[in-house]
Amino acid sequence: MVDQVVRPRAMNFSLSSLLGLLLLIALGSAYVITLARLRSAEAELERLRRETGYLEPSADDEIAATRLVSAEPMMYQLRIRVPKSPPYRIAYSTLWPESKSGPKWFGAVQVPPGESSVMVRVMKDPRDDRWKIAALRQGTDGTRRMATVLPDDHVKVFRGSHDWLSSGVTQETSTRPGGQSLRLLDERVLVGEGAMMLYGDRPPSQDMVGVFAELQPDVGSI
């Protein structure tokens, strides 16, 4: 009896099967390319939001703020949104007195309802060569600016090389109910003994120099 040799059956692909396989490959490639482009677009959108200060939607009776990326030292940029009532202002200072619950505000600029761009900066004014802290707000009613000349001891601190303790709002949108205050900037220069013991909103045990700004109801004196 002669043994029969079993040969493997050749795999036969029809033209329609081949076209279906090519279609699946094309769809898979298109999906991968689209996904990569989507992720790239999302990353670019996030970068632009950080640079331009994107404010997440908030309720009509809330205040909101976010911080922008700044490449220059002692220059802080933010975007804010306030309701129609009550009226608001941005107070600024470079001094948090010893044992006080908050900074001693030097001045303030009014804020109109809606969104505004804000810049707070410590700099040497080229017009008179004096060091100042300035607050600039751009909104629907135009631009408002207020500046205060700094004490000599503050200038010495800002021109020195020190560590900073940074808090206040971040690049994420912060909100508060209308009628409340929101600390925009709390940038403390760590100078002197006991400076490293500071944390949170604990009152300082000595006068603190820094850059402070607060969005607060425009009621009464600062």
Tab-separated table of N, CA, C and O in Angstrom, residues 41-146:
chain	number	residue	atom	x	y	z
A	41	ALA	N	-2.273	69.129	18.647
A	41	ALA	CA	-3.105	70.329	18.703
A	41	ALA	C	-3.515	70.644	20.142
A	41	ALA	O	-3.547	71.810	20.546
A	42	GLU	N	-3.824	69.606	20.927
A	42	GLU	CA	-4.190	69.822	22.324
A	42	GLU	C	-3.018	70.383	23.119
A	42	GLU	O	-3.204	71.260	23.977
A	43	ALA	N	-1.809	69.886	22.849
A	43	ALA	CA	-0.623	70.403	23.537
A	43	ALA	C	-0.377	71.864	23.169
A	43	ALA	O	-0.035	72.689	24.023
A	44	GLU	N	-0.566	72.207	21.892
A	44	GLU	CA	-0.384	73.589	21.448
A	44	GLU	C	-1.445	74.499	22.061
A	44	GLU	O	-1.150	75.627	22.472
A	45	LEU	N	-2.684	73.998	22.143
A	45	LEU	CA	-3.759	74.786	22.754
A	45	LEU	C	-3.467	75.043	24.225
A	45	LEU	O	-3.671	76.156	24.726
A	46	GLU	N	-2.967	74.031	24.933
A	46	GLU	CA	-2.630	74.194	26.337
A	46	GLU	C	-1.506	75.212	26.515
A	46	GLU	O	-1.515	76.026	27.447
A	47	ARG	N	-0.521	75.178	25.611
A	47	ARG	CA	0.580	76.149	25.676
A	47	ARG	C	0.063	77.564	25.463
A	47	ARG	O	0.430	78.500	26.187
A	48	LEU	N	-0.821	77.750	24.478
A	48	LEU	CA	-1.383	79.073	24.215
A	48	LEU	C	-2.239	79.555	25.382
A	48	LEU	O	-2.238	80.741	25.717
A	49	ARG	N	-2.957	78.636	26.014
A	49	ARG	CA	-3.773	79.016	27.167
A	49	ARG	C	-2.902	79.492	28.314
A	49	ARG	O	-3.248	80.446	29.015
A	50	ARG	N	-1.758	78.829	28.515
A	50	ARG	CA	-0.862	79.261	29.591
A	50	ARG	C	-0.290	80.635	29.298
A	50	ARG	O	-0.111	81.449	30.198
A	51	GLU	N	0.005	80.911	28.029
A	51	GLU	CA	0.615	82.184	27.670
A	51	GLU	C	-0.393	83.332	27.674
A	51	GLU	O	-0.051	84.463	28.032
A	52	THR	N	-1.630	83.055	27.259
A	52	THR	CA	-2.621	84.117	27.141
A	52	THR	C	-3.529	84.213	28.353
A	52	THR	O	-4.294	85.169	28.481
A	53	GLY	N	-3.462	83.240	29.270
A	53	GLY	CA	-4.276	83.295	30.465
A	53	GLY	C	-5.722	82.935	30.223
A	53	GLY	O	-6.616	83.767	30.361
A	54	TYR	N	-5.973	81.702	29.862
A	54	TYR	CA	-7.337	81.258	29.591
A	54	TYR	C	-8.114	81.124	30.895
A	54	TYR	O	-7.678	80.460	31.832
A	55	LEU	N	-9.271	81.762	30.950
A	55	LEU	CA	-10.147	81.677	32.108
A	55	LEU	C	-11.261	80.668	31.834
A	55	LEU	O	-11.999	80.804	30.853
A	56	GLU	N	-11.351	79.678	32.704
A	56	GLU	CA	-12.448	78.731	32.578
A	56	GLU	C	-13.771	79.452	32.835
A	56	GLU	O	-13.822	80.467	33.528
A	57	PRO	N	-14.865	78.950	32.265
A	57	PRO	CA	-16.173	79.570	32.529
A	57	PRO	C	-16.485	79.591	34.025
A	57	PRO	O	-16.145	78.664	34.759
A	58	SER	N	-17.134	80.652	34.460
A	58	SER	CA	-17.519	80.788	35.874
A	58	SER	C	-18.928	81.337	35.946
A	58	SER	O	-19.467	81.857	34.960
A	59	ALA	N	-19.527	81.227	37.129
A	59	ALA	CA	-20.892	81.722	37.317
A	59	ALA	C	-20.922	83.249	37.217
A	59	ALA	O	-19.910	83.927	37.425
A	60	ASP	N	-22.093	83.777	36.899
A	60	ASP	CA	-22.243	85.226	36.730
A	60	ASP	C	-21.947	86.000	38.004
A	60	ASP	O	-21.607	87.187	37.944
A	61	ASP	N	-22.106	85.360	39.155
A	61	ASP	CA	-21.887	86.060	40.434
A	61	ASP	C	-20.557	85.674	41.079
A	61	ASP	O	-20.361	85.900	42.273
A	62	GLU	N	-19.638	85.107	40.304
A	62	GLU	CA	-18.328	84.720	40.826
A	62	GLU	C	-17.230	85.619	40.276
A	62	GLU	O	-17.376	86.229	39.210
A	63	ILE	N	-16.118	85.687	41.016
A	63	ILE	CA	-14.902	86.287	40.492
A	63	ILE	C	-13.956	85.146	40.104
A	63	ILE	O	-14.010	84.058	40.682
A	64	ALA	N	-13.110	85.397	39.119
A	64	ALA	CA	-12.203	84.357	38.634
A	64	ALA	C	-10.880	84.992	38.233
A	64	ALA	O	-10.824	86.158	37.833
A	65	ALA	N	-9.802	84.214	38.342
A	65	ALA	CA	-8.469	84.716	37.984
A	65	ALA	C	-7.567	83.559	37.607
A	65	ALA	O	-7.721	82.434	38.103
A	66	THR	N	-6.627	83.828	36.725
A	66	THR	CA	-5.597	82.862	36.357
A	66	THR	C	-4.309	83.613	36.074
A	66	THR	O	-4.329	84.797	35.728
A	67	ARG	N	-3.208	82.929	36.235
A	67	ARG	CA	-1.892	83.551	36.088
A	67	ARG	C	-1.249	83.137	34.776
A	67	ARG	O	-1.361	81.983	34.353
A	68	LEU	N	-0.568	84.074	34.132
A	68	LEU	CA	0.119	83.806	32.882
A	68	LEU	C	1.586	83.494	33.143
A	68	LEU	O	2.129	83.843	34.193
A	69	VAL	N	2.204	82.873	32.150
A	69	VAL	CA	3.640	82.627	32.211
A	69	VAL	C	4.376	83.932	31.906
A	69	VAL	O	4.033	84.641	30.959
A	70	SER	N	5.372	84.249	32.707
A	70	SER	CA	6.165	85.459	32.496
A	70	SER	C	7.645	85.104	32.489
A	70	SER	O	8.120	84.403	33.391
A	71	ALA	N	8.347	85.587	31.474
A	71	ALA	CA	9.770	85.281	31.357
A	71	ALA	C	10.644	86.304	32.066
A	71	ALA	O	11.848	86.093	32.221
A	72	GLU	N	10.053	87.408	32.509
A	72	GLU	CA	10.834	88.464	33.147
A	72	GLU	C	10.689	88.404	34.663
A	72	GLU	O	9.585	88.141	35.173
A	73	PRO	N	11.771	88.644	35.387
A	73	PRO	CA	11.685	88.620	36.857
A	73	PRO	C	10.885	89.793	37.387
A	73	PRO	O	10.909	90.888	36.838
A	74	MET	N	10.139	89.519	38.462
A	74	MET	CA	9.340	90.526	39.168
A	74	MET	C	8.316	91.206	38.256
A	74	MET	O	7.959	92.359	38.454
A	75	MET	N	7.858	90.483	37.246
A	75	MET	CA	6.748	90.940	36.411
A	75	MET	C	5.709	89.824	36.394
A	75	MET	O	6.009	88.702	36.012
A	76	TYR	N	4.492	90.154	36.802
A	76	TYR	CA	3.447	89.152	36.977
A	76	TYR	C	2.227	89.560	36.149
A	76	TYR	O	1.750	90.694	36.252
A	77	GLN	N	1.756	88.634	35.336
A	77	GLN	CA	0.625	88.893	34.456
A	77	GLN	C	-0.522	87.939	34.799
A	77	GLN	O	-0.298	86.744	35.042
A	78	LEU	N	-1.728	88.481	34.772
A	78	LEU	CA	-2.900	87.694	35.121
A	78	LEU	C	-4.077	88.093	34.244
A	78	LEU	O	-4.063	89.156	33.605
A	79	ARG	N	-5.090	87.231	34.238
A	79	ARG	CA	-6.383	87.579	33.661
A	79	ARG	C	-7.424	87.369	34.752
A	79	ARG	O	-7.380	86.382	35.492
A	80	ILE	N	-8.358	88.313	34.840
A	80	ILE	CA	-9.379	88.249	35.880
A	80	ILE	C	-10.757	88.475	35.263
A	80	ILE	O	-10.885	89.020	34.164
A	81	ARG	N	-11.774	88.038	35.996
A	81	ARG	CA	-13.159	88.276	35.591
A	81	ARG	C	-13.960	88.607	36.850
A	81	ARG	O	-13.843	87.904	37.856
A	82	VAL	N	-14.749	89.681	36.789
A	82	VAL	CA	-15.559	90.073	37.941
A	82	VAL	C	-16.997	90.309	37.483
A	82	VAL	O	-17.254	90.640	36.324
A	83	PRO	N	-17.973	90.133	38.394
A	83	PRO	CA	-19.379	90.368	38.034
A	83	PRO	C	-19.709	91.859	37.991
A	83	PRO	O	-18.876	92.712	38.295
A	84	LYS	N	-20.957	92.148	37.665
A	84	LYS	CA	-21.398	93.543	37.582
A	84	LYS	C	-21.480	94.193	38.955
A	84	LYS	O	-21.342	95.404	39.091
A	85	SER	N	-21.725	93.391	39.964
A	85	SER	CA	-21.841	93.927	41.328
A	85	SER	C	-21.337	92.884	42.314
A	85	SER	O	-21.550	91.675	42.118
A	86	PRO	N	-20.607	93.311	43.359
A	86	PRO	CA	-20.231	94.686	43.701
A	86	PRO	C	-19.041	95.155	42.859
A	86	PRO	O	-18.431	94.349	42.163
A	87	PRO	N	-18.684	96.443	42.939
A	87	PRO	CA	-17.492	96.918	42.227
A	87	PRO	C	-16.228	96.321	42.845
A	87	PRO	O	-16.190	96.005	44.036
A	88	TYR	N	-15.191	96.182	42.009
A	88	TYR	CA	-13.940	95.571	42.467
A	88	TYR	C	-12.743	96.459	42.161
A	88	TYR	O	-12.811	97.360	41.323
A	89	ARG	N	-11.661	96.178	42.867
A	89	ARG	CA	-10.380	96.857	42.658
A	89	ARG	C	-9.255	95.843	42.860
A	89	ARG	O	-9.455	94.786	43.463
A	90	ILE	N	-8.079	96.203	42.371
A	90	ILE	CA	-6.874	95.404	42.599
A	90	ILE	C	-5.941	96.222	43.469
A	90	ILE	O	-5.434	97.268	43.052
A	91	ALA	N	-5.721	95.753	44.699
A	91	ALA	CA	-4.805	96.417	45.625
A	91	ALA	C	-3.433	95.765	45.515
A	91	ALA	O	-3.317	94.559	45.274
A	92	TYR	N	-2.378	96.561	45.716
A	92	TYR	CA	-1.010	96.047	45.580
A	92	TYR	C	-0.129	96.583	46.705
A	92	TYR	O	-0.423	97.615	47.319
A	93	SER	N	0.977	95.876	46.948
A	93	SER	CA	1.894	96.284	48.013
A	93	SER	C	3.193	95.502	47.886
A	93	SER	O	3.265	94.498	47.167
A	94	THR	N	4.215	95.956	48.610
A	94	THR	CA	5.461	95.185	48.767
A	94	THR	C	5.774	94.948	50.238
A	94	THR	O	6.858	94.479	50.571
A	95	LEU	N	4.797	95.224	51.129
A	95	LEU	CA	5.056	95.107	52.567
A	95	LEU	C	3.945	94.343	53.270
A	95	LEU	O	2.759	94.703	53.173
A	96	TRP	N	4.337	93.301	53.972
A	96	TRP	CA	3.440	92.598	54.892
A	96	TRP	C	3.997	92.837	56.289
A	96	TRP	O	4.977	92.246	56.695
A	97	PRO	N	3.358	93.728	57.072
A	97	PRO	CA	3.913	94.091	58.377
A	97	PRO	C	3.908	92.926	59.368
A	97	PRO	O	3.100	91.991	59.271
A	98	GLU	N	4.795	93.014	60.305
A	98	GLU	CA	4.935	92.005	61.352
A	98	GLU	C	3.610	91.784	62.087
A	98	GLU	O	2.927	92.739	62.471
A	99	SER	N	3.260	90.501	62.236
A	99	SER	CA	2.095	90.050	63.017
A	99	SER	C	0.754	90.501	62.444
A	99	SER	O	-0.278	90.313	63.088
A	100	LYS	N	0.731	91.058	61.256
A	100	LYS	CA	-0.531	91.454	60.633
A	100	LYS	C	-1.088	90.302	59.791
A	100	LYS	O	-0.347	89.443	59.313
A	101	SER	N	-2.403	90.305	59.601
A	101	SER	CA	-3.052	89.223	58.872
A	101	SER	C	-2.985	89.384	57.362
A	101	SER	O	-3.396	88.486	56.618
A	102	GLY	N	-2.472	90.527	56.903
A	102	GLY	CA	-2.363	90.763	55.472
A	102	GLY	C	-1.433	91.913	55.176
A	102	GLY	O	-0.977	92.617	56.085
A	103	PRO	N	-1.123	92.137	53.901
A	103	PRO	CA	-0.221	93.224	53.520
A	103	PRO	C	-0.804	94.605	53.823
A	103	PRO	O	-2.015	94.763	53.981
A	104	LYS	N	0.089	95.573	53.898
A	104	LYS	CA	-0.309	96.975	54.000
A	104	LYS	C	-0.404	97.501	52.566
A	104	LYS	O	0.606	97.709	51.898
A	105	TRP	N	-1.622	97.705	52.091
A	105	TRP	CA	-1.809	98.055	50.687
A	105	TRP	C	-1.362	99.482	50.401
A	105	TRP	O	-1.706	100.412	51.130
A	106	PHE	N	-0.586	99.623	49.302
A	106	PHE	CA	-0.057	100.939	48.914
A	106	PHE	C	-1.044	101.717	48.055
A	106	PHE	O	-1.136	102.938	48.138
A	107	GLY	N	-1.744	101.026	47.171
A	107	GLY	CA	-2.657	101.674	46.232
A	107	GLY	C	-3.539	100.629	45.572
A	107	GLY	O	-3.432	99.431	45.854
A	108	ALA	N	-4.428	101.095	44.676
A	108	ALA	CA	-5.344	100.173	44.017
A	108	ALA	C	-5.808	100.768	42.699
A	108	ALA	O	-5.830	101.990	42.524
A	109	VAL	N	-6.189	99.887	41.774
A	109	VAL	CA	-6.783	100.304	40.504
A	109	VAL	C	-8.166	99.668	40.404
A	109	VAL	O	-8.372	98.522	40.809
A	110	GLN	N	-9.119	100.427	39.876
A	110	GLN	CA	-10.474	99.925	39.733
A	110	GLN	C	-10.556	98.891	38.613
A	110	GLN	O	-9.777	98.908	37.662
A	111	VAL	N	-11.535	97.984	38.745
A	111	VAL	CA	-11.740	96.916	37.774
A	111	VAL	C	-13.174	96.981	37.257
A	111	VAL	O	-14.117	96.943	38.064
A	112	PRO	N	-13.373	97.077	35.944
A	112	PRO	CA	-14.743	97.090	35.410
A	112	PRO	C	-15.307	95.674	35.348
A	112	PRO	O	-14.559	94.692	35.393
A	113	PRO	N	-16.625	95.525	35.240
A	113	PRO	CA	-17.214	94.198	35.085
A	113	PRO	C	-16.692	93.513	33.810
A	113	PRO	O	-16.366	94.163	32.823
A	114	GLY	N	-16.616	92.186	33.856
A	114	GLY	CA	-16.112	91.428	32.717
A	114	GLY	C	-14.662	91.023	32.910
A	114	GLY	O	-14.146	91.001	34.030
A	115	GLU	N	-13.991	90.708	31.802
A	115	GLU	CA	-12.602	90.257	31.858
A	115	GLU	C	-11.625	91.414	31.673
A	115	GLU	O	-11.898	92.356	30.930
A	116	SER	N	-10.492	91.301	32.361
A	116	SER	CA	-9.425	92.301	32.254
A	116	SER	C	-8.075	91.610	32.292
A	116	SER	O	-7.931	90.527	32.866
A	117	SER	N	-7.086	92.258	31.682
A	117	SER	CA	-5.696	91.819	31.782
A	117	SER	C	-5.002	92.663	32.839
A	117	SER	O	-5.216	93.878	32.904
A	118	VAL	N	-4.187	92.022	33.647
A	118	VAL	CA	-3.538	92.708	34.771
A	118	VAL	C	-2.043	92.428	34.731
A	118	VAL	O	-1.616	91.299	34.458
A	119	MET	N	-1.247	93.448	35.016
A	119	MET	CA	0.194	93.277	35.173
A	119	MET	C	0.637	94.011	36.430
A	119	MET	O	0.306	95.188	36.614
A	120	VAL	N	1.353	93.321	37.280
A	120	VAL	CA	1.964	93.922	38.468
A	120	VAL	C	3.468	93.738	38.319
A	120	VAL	O	3.943	92.630	38.077
A	121	ARG	N	4.201	94.833	38.504
A	121	ARG	CA	5.640	94.767	38.224
A	121	ARG	C	6.435	95.643	39.175
A	121	ARG	O	6.005	96.748	39.526
A	122	VAL	N	7.589	95.137	39.595
A	122	VAL	CA	8.570	95.918	40.341
A	122	VAL	C	9.694	96.261	39.377
A	122	VAL	O	10.304	95.361	38.769
A	123	MET	N	9.981	97.552	39.231
A	123	MET	CA	10.955	97.950	38.211
A	123	MET	C	11.509	99.339	38.530
A	123	MET	O	10.970	100.085	39.346
A	124	LYS	N	12.599	99.648	37.843
A	124	LYS	CA	13.172	100.992	37.898
A	124	LYS	C	12.556	101.816	36.778
A	124	LYS	O	12.708	101.493	35.602
A	125	ASP	N	11.832	102.861	37.144
A	125	ASP	CA	11.146	103.693	36.164
A	125	ASP	C	12.175	104.503	35.375
A	125	ASP	O	12.900	105.321	35.959
A	126	PRO	N	12.272	104.307	34.054
A	126	PRO	CA	13.274	105.046	33.267
A	126	PRO	C	13.014	106.540	33.202
A	126	PRO	O	13.909	107.318	32.855
A	127	ARG	N	11.798	106.962	33.549
A	127	ARG	CA	11.494	108.386	33.464
A	127	ARG	C	12.124	109.191	34.590
A	127	ARG	O	12.470	110.363	34.407
A	128	ASP	N	12.272	108.583	35.769
A	128	ASP	CA	12.852	109.317	36.893
A	128	ASP	C	13.888	108.503	37.672
A	128	ASP	O	14.360	108.939	38.720
A	129	ASP	N	14.225	107.294	37.147
A	129	ASP	CA	15.233	106.426	37.773
A	129	ASP	C	14.883	106.034	39.204
A	129	ASP	O	15.766	105.789	40.027
A	130	ARG	N	13.599	105.943	39.512
A	130	ARG	CA	13.169	105.528	40.845
A	130	ARG	C	12.504	104.150	40.757
A	130	ARG	O	11.767	103.865	39.815
A	131	TRP	N	12.785	103.333	41.767
A	131	TRP	CA	12.196	101.999	41.816
A	131	TRP	C	10.757	102.091	42.308
A	131	TRP	O	10.466	102.773	43.290
A	132	LYS	N	9.860	101.387	41.602
A	132	LYS	CA	8.445	101.456	41.923
A	132	LYS	C	7.797	100.079	41.780
A	132	LYS	O	8.319	99.185	41.108
A	133	ILE	N	6.659	99.941	42.431
A	133	ILE	CA	5.754	98.843	42.129
A	133	ILE	C	4.579	99.449	41.373
A	133	ILE	O	4.005	100.462	41.806
A	134	ALA	N	4.237	98.858	40.245
A	134	ALA	CA	3.180	99.402	39.395
A	134	ALA	C	2.150	98.323	39.108
A	134	ALA	O	2.479	97.149	38.939
A	135	ALA	N	0.900	98.734	39.056
A	135	ALA	CA	-0.199	97.848	38.687
A	135	ALA	C	-0.887	98.442	37.467
A	135	ALA	O	-1.281	99.618	37.473
A	136	LEU	N	-1.029	97.640	36.429
A	136	LEU	CA	-1.657	98.088	35.185
A	136	LEU	C	-2.797	97.139	34.861
A	136	LEU	O	-2.629	95.920	34.888
A	137	ARG	N	-3.954	97.717	34.574
A	137	ARG	CA	-5.136	96.927	34.252
A	137	ARG	C	-5.731	97.399	32.939
A	137	ARG	O	-5.972	98.575	32.745
A	138	GLN	N	-5.961	96.474	32.012
A	138	GLN	CA	-6.580	96.767	30.723
A	138	GLN	C	-7.926	96.070	30.666
A	138	GLN	O	-8.010	94.854	30.843
A	139	GLY	N	-8.984	96.857	30.416
A	139	GLY	CA	-10.320	96.293	30.370
A	139	GLY	C	-11.187	97.005	29.356
A	139	GLY	O	-10.695	97.713	28.464
A	140	THR	N	-12.492	96.847	29.508
A	140	THR	CA	-13.421	97.423	28.549
A	140	THR	C	-13.430	98.949	28.582
A	140	THR	O	-13.820	99.593	27.602
A	141	ASP	N	-13.004	99.536	29.694
A	141	ASP	CA	-12.995	100.990	29.805
A	141	ASP	C	-11.623	101.587	29.514
A	141	ASP	O	-11.377	102.757	29.804
A	142	GLY	N	-10.717	100.789	28.955
A	142	GLY	CA	-9.383	101.282	28.639
A	142	GLY	C	-8.345	100.766	29.608
A	142	GLY	O	-8.487	99.680	30.177
A	143	THR	N	-7.294	101.561	29.798
A	143	THR	CA	-6.164	101.144	30.630
A	143	THR	C	-6.059	102.035	31.864
A	143	THR	O	-6.170	103.256	31.761
A	144	ARG	N	-5.866	101.392	33.002
A	144	ARG	CA	-5.636	102.123	34.249
A	144	ARG	C	-4.285	101.699	34.815
A	144	ARG	O	-3.941	100.515	34.804
A	145	ARG	N	-3.523	102.659	35.327
A	145	ARG	CA	-2.205	102.364	35.880
A	145	ARG	C	-2.001	103.138	37.166
A	145	ARG	O	-2.382	104.307	37.264
A	146	MET	N	-1.392	102.477	38.127
A	146	MET	CA	-1.063	103.121	39.401
A	146	MET	C	0.320	102.631	39.814
A	146	MET	O	0.645	101.449	39.650
